[in-house]
CSV table of C-alpha atoms and ligand atoms in Angstrom, one decimal:
chain,number,residue,atom,x,y,z
A,1,MET,CA,20.7,-0.9,5.8
A,2,SER,CA,20.2,1.1,9.0
A,3,ARG,CA,21.1,-0.7,12.3
A,4,LEU,CA,17.6,-0.6,13.7
A,5,VAL,CA,16.3,-2.6,10.7
A,6,GLU,CA,19.4,-4.7,10.3
A,7,GLN,CA,19.5,-5.9,13.9
A,8,VAL,CA,16.1,-7.7,13.6
A,9,PRO,CA,17.0,-11.4,13.3
A,10,PRO,CA,15.6,-13.4,10.4
A,11,GLY,CA,12.2,-15.0,11.2
A,12,LYS,CA,11.4,-12.3,13.9
A,13,ALA,CA,8.9,-9.5,14.2
A,14,VAL,CA,10.0,-6.6,16.4
A,15,LYS,CA,7.8,-3.7,17.6
A,16,GLY,CA,9.4,-0.7,19.2
A,17,ALA,CA,9.6,3.1,19.5
A,18,LEU,CA,12.1,5.3,17.8
A,19,VAL,CA,12.8,8.3,20.0
A,20,VAL,CA,12.9,11.6,18.0
A,21,GLY,CA,12.7,14.2,20.8
A,22,GLN,CA,11.5,15.1,24.2
A,23,ARG,CA,8.6,17.2,25.6
A,24,ALA,CA,9.1,19.9,28.3
A,25,GLY,CA,7.6,17.5,30.9
A,26,GLY,CA,10.2,14.9,30.1
A,27,GLU,CA,8.0,12.6,28.0
A,28,GLU,CA,9.6,11.1,24.9
A,29,ILE,CA,8.4,11.8,21.4
A,30,SER,CA,8.6,8.6,19.5
A,31,ILE,CA,7.6,6.8,16.3
A,32,ILE,CA,6.1,3.3,16.8
A,33,TYR,CA,7.4,0.8,14.3
A,34,HIS,CA,6.8,-2.8,13.3
A,35,ILE,CA,9.7,-4.6,11.6
A,36,LEU,CA,9.1,-8.1,10.3
A,37,ARG,CA,12.1,-9.9,8.9
A,38,GLY,CA,11.4,-13.0,6.9
A,39,LEU,CA,13.3,-16.2,7.2
A,40,ASN,CA,14.2,-16.0,3.5
A,41,PRO,CA,16.0,-13.1,1.8
A,42,GLY,CA,14.2,-10.6,-0.3
A,43,PRO,CA,13.5,-6.9,-0.8
A,44,THR,CA,12.7,-4.4,2.0
A,45,VAL,CA,9.3,-2.7,1.8
A,46,TRP,CA,8.3,0.3,4.0
A,47,PHE,CA,4.7,1.1,4.4
A,48,ASN,CA,4.3,4.5,6.1
A,49,GLY,CA,1.2,6.1,7.5
A,50,ALA,CA,-0.1,9.3,9.0
A,51,ILE,CA,2.6,11.6,7.9
A,52,HIS,CA,-0.3,14.0,8.1
A,53,GLY,CA,-1.8,13.4,11.6
A,54,ASP,CA,-5.5,13.4,10.6
A,55,GLU,CA,-5.3,10.7,7.9
A,56,LEU,CA,-6.5,7.6,9.6
A,57,ASN,CA,-7.5,4.9,7.1
A,58,GLY,CA,-3.9,4.0,6.3
A,59,PRO,CA,-2.7,3.6,9.9
A,60,ILE,CA,-5.7,1.4,10.8
A,61,ALA,CA,-5.1,-0.8,7.7
A,62,LEU,CA,-1.3,-1.1,8.6
A,63,LEU,CA,-2.2,-2.3,12.1
A,64,GLN,CA,-4.5,-4.9,10.5
A,65,LEU,CA,-1.7,-5.9,8.1
A,66,SER,CA,0.8,-6.3,11.0
A,67,GLN,CA,-1.7,-8.8,12.6
A,68,LYS,CA,-1.9,-10.9,9.4
A,69,LEU,CA,1.9,-11.1,8.7
A,70,GLN,CA,4.1,-13.9,10.1
A,71,PRO,CA,7.8,-13.5,9.6
A,72,GLU,CA,8.3,-17.2,8.7
A,73,GLN,CA,6.0,-16.6,5.7
A,74,ILE,CA,7.9,-13.5,4.4
A,75,SER,CA,10.8,-13.4,2.0
A,76,GLY,CA,12.5,-10.1,2.7
A,77,THR,CA,11.7,-7.4,5.3
A,78,ILE,CA,8.5,-5.4,5.9
A,79,ILE,CA,8.6,-2.1,7.9
A,80,LEU,CA,5.4,-0.6,9.1
A,81,THR,CA,5.2,2.9,10.7
A,82,PRO,CA,1.4,3.4,11.1
A,83,VAL,CA,1.7,6.9,12.6
A,84,SER,CA,4.9,8.7,11.4
A,85,ASN,CA,3.8,12.1,12.8
A,86,PRO,CA,2.8,11.3,16.4
A,87,LEU,CA,2.5,15.0,17.3
A,88,ALA,CA,0.1,15.9,14.6
A,89,PHE,CA,-1.8,12.6,15.2
A,90,ALA,CA,-2.2,13.5,18.9
A,91,ALA,CA,-3.5,16.9,17.9
A,92,ARG,CA,-5.9,15.3,15.3
A,93,GLN,CA,-4.5,17.7,12.7
A,94,LYS,CA,-2.5,17.6,9.4
A,95,ASN,CA,0.6,19.5,10.4
A,96,THR,CA,2.9,19.3,13.4
A,97,PRO,CA,1.5,21.7,16.0
A,98,HIS,CA,4.9,22.6,17.4
A,99,ASP,CA,6.3,24.2,14.3
A,100,LEU,CA,3.2,24.3,12.1
A,101,LEU,CA,5.1,22.5,9.4
A,102,ASP,CA,3.8,19.9,6.9
A,103,LEU,CA,6.0,16.9,7.7
A,104,ASP,CA,5.7,15.7,4.1
A,105,GLN,CA,7.5,18.8,2.8
A,106,GLN,CA,10.5,18.4,5.1
A,107,PHE,CA,12.4,15.4,3.6
A,108,PRO,CA,15.2,14.4,3.7
A,109,GLY,CA,15.0,16.3,7.0
A,110,ASP,CA,17.5,18.0,9.3
A,111,PRO,CA,18.8,16.3,12.6
A,112,GLU,CA,19.4,19.8,14.1
A,113,GLY,CA,16.3,21.6,12.9
A,114,THR,CA,12.7,21.9,14.1
A,115,LEU,CA,10.8,18.9,15.4
A,116,SER,CA,9.2,18.2,11.9
A,117,GLN,CA,12.6,18.4,10.3
A,118,ARG,CA,14.1,16.0,12.9
A,119,ILE,CA,11.2,13.5,12.5
A,120,ALA,CA,11.7,13.6,8.7
A,121,TYR,CA,15.4,13.0,9.2
A,122,GLN,CA,14.9,10.0,11.4
A,123,LEU,CA,12.2,8.5,9.2
A,124,PHE,CA,14.3,9.0,6.1
A,125,HIS,CA,17.6,7.8,7.5
A,126,VAL,CA,16.3,4.9,9.7
A,127,PHE,CA,13.5,3.4,7.5
A,128,GLY,CA,13.9,5.1,4.1
A,129,THR,CA,17.5,4.1,3.6
A,130,ALA,CA,16.7,0.5,4.5
A,131,ALA,CA,13.9,0.2,2.1
A,132,ASP,CA,13.8,-0.7,-1.6
A,133,TYR,CA,10.1,0.1,-2.0
A,134,ILE,CA,8.2,2.8,-0.1
A,135,VAL,CA,4.4,3.4,-0.1
A,136,ASP,CA,3.3,6.5,1.8
A,137,SER,CA,-0.4,6.2,2.8
A,138,HIS,CA,-2.5,9.4,2.9
A,139,THR,CA,-6.1,10.4,2.8
A,140,VAL,CA,-7.5,13.6,1.4
A,141,GLY,CA,-7.9,16.4,3.9
A,142,HIS,CA,-10.6,16.2,6.7
A,143,ASP,CA,-12.9,18.7,4.9
A,144,TYR,CA,-12.9,16.6,1.8
A,145,PHE,CA,-14.3,13.4,0.3
A,146,GLY,CA,-12.6,11.2,-2.3
A,147,GLN,CA,-12.4,7.6,-3.5
A,148,PRO,CA,-9.0,5.9,-3.1
A,149,TYR,CA,-6.4,6.8,-5.7
A,150,THR,CA,-2.7,6.6,-6.2
A,151,VAL,CA,0.0,9.2,-7.1
A,152,THR,CA,3.3,8.6,-8.9
A,153,LYS,CA,5.7,11.4,-9.7
A,154,LYS,CA,8.2,11.5,-12.5
A,155,ILE,CA,11.2,13.5,-11.2
A,156,ARG,CA,14.0,13.1,-13.8
A,157,GLN,CA,14.5,11.1,-17.0
A,158,ASP,CA,17.4,9.1,-15.5
A,159,LEU,CA,15.0,7.9,-12.8
A,160,GLN,CA,12.5,6.6,-15.3
A,161,PRO,CA,12.9,2.8,-14.6
A,162,ALA,CA,12.1,3.3,-10.9
A,163,PHE,CA,9.2,5.6,-11.8
A,164,GLU,CA,7.8,3.1,-14.2
A,165,GLN,CA,8.1,0.4,-11.6
A,166,ALA,CA,6.2,2.6,-9.2
A,167,GLN,CA,3.4,3.1,-11.8
A,168,LYS,CA,3.1,-0.6,-12.2
A,169,LEU,CA,2.9,-1.2,-8.4
A,170,ALA,CA,0.4,1.6,-8.1
A,171,GLU,CA,-1.9,-0.1,-10.6
A,172,ILE,CA,-1.5,-3.4,-8.7
A,173,PHE,CA,-2.4,-1.5,-5.4
A,174,GLY,CA,-5.5,-0.3,-7.2
A,175,GLY,CA,-7.6,2.9,-7.0
A,176,ALA,CA,-10.4,4.8,-8.7
A,177,PHE,CA,-7.7,7.0,-10.3
A,178,HIS,CA,-3.9,6.7,-10.9
A,179,CYS,CA,-2.4,10.2,-11.0
A,180,SER,CA,0.9,10.1,-12.8
A,181,LEU,CA,2.5,13.5,-12.6
A,182,ASP,CA,5.5,15.0,-14.4
A,183,PHE,CA,7.5,16.9,-11.8
A,184,SER,CA,10.2,17.6,-14.4
A,185,GLU,CA,7.8,20.3,-15.7
A,186,ASN,CA,6.9,23.3,-13.6
A,187,LEU,CA,4.1,21.8,-11.6
A,188,ASN,CA,2.4,24.2,-9.3
A,189,GLU,CA,-0.7,22.2,-8.3
A,190,VAL,CA,-0.1,22.3,-4.6
A,191,PRO,CA,1.5,25.1,-2.5
A,192,GLY,CA,4.7,24.6,-0.6
A,193,ASN,CA,8.0,22.7,-0.9
A,194,VAL,CA,6.9,19.8,-3.2
A,195,TYR,CA,10.5,18.6,-3.5
A,196,GLY,CA,10.4,17.8,0.2
A,197,PHE,CA,7.8,15.1,-0.3
A,198,LEU,CA,8.9,11.7,1.0
A,199,ASP,CA,8.2,9.9,-2.3
A,200,VAL,CA,10.2,12.6,-4.3
A,201,GLN,CA,13.2,12.5,-2.0
A,202,ALA,CA,13.1,8.6,-1.9
A,203,GLN,CA,13.1,8.5,-5.7
A,204,LEU,CA,16.2,10.8,-5.7
A,205,GLN,CA,17.8,8.1,-3.5
A,206,GLY,CA,17.0,5.4,-6.1
A,207,LYS,CA,14.0,4.0,-4.3
A,208,VAL,CA,10.7,2.9,-5.9
A,209,ALA,CA,8.2,5.2,-4.1
A,210,PHE,CA,4.6,6.4,-4.5
A,211,MET,CA,1.6,7.7,-2.5
A,212,VAL,CA,-1.8,6.3,-2.0
A,213,GLU,CA,-4.8,8.4,-1.0
A,214,LEU,CA,-7.2,6.3,1.0
A,215,GLY,CA,-10.5,8.1,1.1
A,216,ALA,CA,-11.6,10.8,3.5
A,217,GLY,CA,-9.5,12.4,6.3
A,218,GLY,CA,-10.3,12.6,10.0
A,219,ILE,CA,-12.6,9.5,10.0
A,220,HIS,CA,-12.3,5.7,10.0
A,221,GLN,CA,-13.8,4.4,6.8
A,222,PRO,CA,-14.0,0.5,6.9
A,223,ASP,CA,-14.3,0.2,3.1
A,224,ALA,CA,-11.2,2.3,2.5
A,225,VAL,CA,-9.3,0.3,5.2
A,226,ARG,CA,-10.3,-3.0,3.6
A,227,PHE,CA,-9.2,-1.6,0.2
A,228,ALA,CA,-5.9,-0.5,1.6
A,229,LEU,CA,-5.2,-3.8,3.4
A,230,GLU,CA,-5.8,-5.8,0.2
A,231,GLY,CA,-3.7,-3.3,-1.8
A,232,TYR,CA,-0.7,-3.7,0.6
A,233,GLN,CA,-1.0,-7.5,0.4
A,234,ARG,CA,-1.2,-7.5,-3.5
A,235,LEU,CA,2.0,-5.4,-3.5
A,236,LEU,CA,3.8,-7.9,-1.2
A,237,VAL,CA,2.7,-10.8,-3.4
A,238,ASP,CA,3.8,-9.0,-6.6
A,239,LEU,CA,7.2,-8.3,-5.0
A,240,LYS,CA,7.4,-11.9,-3.9
A,241,LEU,CA,7.6,-11.1,-0.2
A,242,LEU,CA,4.5,-13.2,0.3
A,243,SER,CA,3.3,-16.3,-1.4
A,244,SER,CA,0.8,-15.9,-4.2
A,245,LYS,CA,-1.6,-18.2,-2.3
A,246,LYS,CA,-2.3,-15.2,-0.1
A,247,ASN,CA,-3.1,-12.8,-3.0
A,248,PRO,CA,-6.4,-10.9,-2.6
A,249,PRO,CA,-8.4,-10.4,-5.8
A,250,ALA,CA,-7.6,-7.4,-8.1
A,251,SER,CA,-9.1,-4.1,-7.3
A,252,LYS,CA,-12.6,-3.6,-8.9
A,253,LEU,CA,-12.2,0.2,-9.1
A,254,PRO,CA,-12.1,1.6,-12.6
A,255,ALA,CA,-8.4,2.9,-12.5
A,256,ILE,CA,-8.5,5.9,-14.8
A,257,SER,CA,-5.1,7.5,-15.5
A,258,ILE,CA,-4.7,11.2,-14.6
A,259,LYS,CA,-1.8,13.3,-16.0
A,260,LYS,CA,-2.7,16.8,-14.8
A,261,ARG,CA,-4.6,18.1,-11.8
A,262,TYR,CA,-5.9,21.4,-10.5
A,263,TYR,CA,-7.8,22.7,-7.6
A,264,LEU,CA,-10.9,24.8,-8.0
A,265,TYR,CA,-10.8,27.5,-5.3
A,266,ALA,CA,-13.6,29.6,-4.0
A,267,ASN,CA,-13.6,33.3,-4.9
A,268,THR,CA,-16.7,33.9,-2.8
A,269,ALA,CA,-17.9,32.8,0.7
A,270,GLY,CA,-21.0,31.4,2.4
A,271,PHE,CA,-22.7,28.1,2.1
A,272,LEU,CA,-21.7,25.4,-0.5
A,273,THR,CA,-24.0,23.2,-2.4
A,274,PHE,CA,-22.4,20.9,-4.9
A,275,SER,CA,-23.9,19.2,-7.9
A,276,VAL,CA,-21.2,16.6,-8.5
A,277,GLN,CA,-19.0,14.5,-6.3
A,278,ALA,CA,-15.7,12.6,-6.2
A,279,GLY,CA,-15.6,9.9,-8.9
A,280,ASP,CA,-17.8,11.8,-11.4
A,281,PHE,CA,-16.8,12.8,-14.9
A,282,VAL,CA,-17.8,16.3,-15.9
A,283,LYS,CA,-17.8,18.0,-19.3
A,284,LYS,CA,-16.5,21.6,-19.7
A,285,GLY,CA,-19.1,24.1,-18.5
A,286,THR,CA,-20.9,21.6,-16.2
A,287,LEU,CA,-22.2,23.2,-13.0
A,288,LEU,CA,-20.0,21.9,-10.2
A,289,ALA,CA,-21.2,23.9,-7.2
A,290,GLU,CA,-22.9,27.0,-6.0
A,291,VAL,CA,-21.8,29.2,-3.1
A,292,THR,CA,-24.5,31.4,-1.5
A,293,ASP,CA,-23.4,34.3,0.6
A,294,LEU,CA,-25.3,35.8,3.6
A,295,TYR,CA,-27.1,38.3,1.4
A,296,GLY,CA,-28.5,35.4,-0.6
A,297,GLN,CA,-26.3,36.1,-3.6
A,298,LYS,CA,-25.3,32.9,-5.5
A,299,THR,CA,-22.1,32.2,-7.4
A,300,ALA,CA,-21.9,29.3,-9.8
A,301,TYR,CA,-18.7,27.3,-10.2
A,302,ARG,CA,-18.3,25.4,-13.5
A,303,ALA,CA,-15.8,23.0,-14.9
A,304,MET,CA,-13.2,24.8,-17.0
A,305,HIS,CA,-12.3,21.6,-18.9
A,306,ASP,CA,-13.6,18.1,-19.3
A,307,ALA,CA,-12.4,16.4,-16.1
A,308,PHE,CA,-12.8,13.8,-13.4
A,309,VAL,CA,-13.7,14.9,-9.9
A,310,LEU,CA,-10.9,13.5,-7.7
A,311,ILE,CA,-12.1,15.0,-4.5
A,312,ASN,CA,-14.9,17.3,-3.4
A,313,ARG,CA,-15.3,19.4,-0.3
A,314,ASN,CA,-17.7,18.1,2.3
A,315,ASN,CA,-17.7,21.1,4.6
A,316,ALA,CA,-20.7,23.3,3.8
A,317,VAL,CA,-19.0,26.5,5.0
A,318,VAL,CA,-16.7,28.2,2.5
A,319,GLU,CA,-14.4,31.2,2.6
A,320,THR,CA,-12.4,32.9,-0.2
A,321,GLY,CA,-9.5,30.7,-1.2
A,322,ASP,CA,-11.0,27.4,0.2
A,323,ARG,CA,-10.6,24.4,-2.2
A,324,LEU,CA,-13.9,23.3,-3.6
A,325,PHE,CA,-12.7,20.5,-5.8
A,326,PHE,CA,-9.6,18.7,-7.0
A,327,LEU,CA,-10.0,17.9,-10.7
A,328,GLY,CA,-8.0,15.6,-13.0
A,329,GLU,CA,-7.4,15.9,-16.7
A,330,SER,CA,-5.6,14.3,-19.6
A,331,TRP,CA,-6.2,10.6,-19.2
A,332,ASN,CA,-5.8,7.6,-21.3
A,333,ASP,CA,-8.5,5.0,-21.7
A,334,ALA,CA,-7.9,1.3,-21.2
A,335,ASN,CA,-6.5,1.1,-24.8
A,336,GLY,CA,-4.0,3.9,-24.2
A,337,GLY,CA,-5.8,6.2,-26.6
A,338,LYS,CA,-6.9,9.8,-25.7
A,339,LYS,CA,-10.5,10.1,-24.9
B,1,ZN,ZN1,-1.6,13.5,3.5
């Protein structure tokens, strides 16, 4: 266990700032953490937020969770980092403004690299190595709308037990969808270094790790915050860090399992009007959206397969290559059979 986490005495809650660099004017760049060490032994759980600086529902829920937790009622250790990319957070944007990198593609980080690589290194080696369980809280991008969903990633066959545990915890956390992706196949659903994701690198270190997507980006959604707060508490009860007397009721969202996802990108530009929204099920051929260019020419976008709409764009202006929808396929129904 890293020294910062280990030095918190049993029965104590410590809040502090982990310095990761300096600004030209001399100000420190630091990550604020809350570490709550229970009186009784137990596992260590790390709830991380705002690895993307404009994803706000998770950090707000983590601050509410910190208020509710009392170390004397905890068995184990809880680490909260509400805002893990303070530079992107201050800039109200996804990526770190200083090196334009996506912090979530830099793990396990580099102590002598760019700022994002250094932040990733500190997060991973100070909090990640201390944790048995890691939940990384995201939202969809700030031009998009989506209901809460979870994402678990299968990396390698020999890591299957931890992956299955992550799947079980994701279901307990709750969500409208549970995306369970096979990274052992060639999976090209998002651009960039997907093996640099925090949850991927954490699994390679033997941790149980997954992502939660907590609604829309760039705004505070009280419903999504409440959903997240209850999800974190359910996990802590399931892992026996908290007594079951504190267990919130199970999530009421439908929890459909998604095995494969794809973005539908715009090939044309102009104004977007959409016919479906996040949470909808669409049959192959269904009209999803139209884009009208400035000559008045309309282009229809239709579903290529039967799919669930995971996220939809909420920005009415579209250019070539913009993402219109994120669609999910290959699900099992509640009985485990193919629909
Ligand atoms: Zn994110």
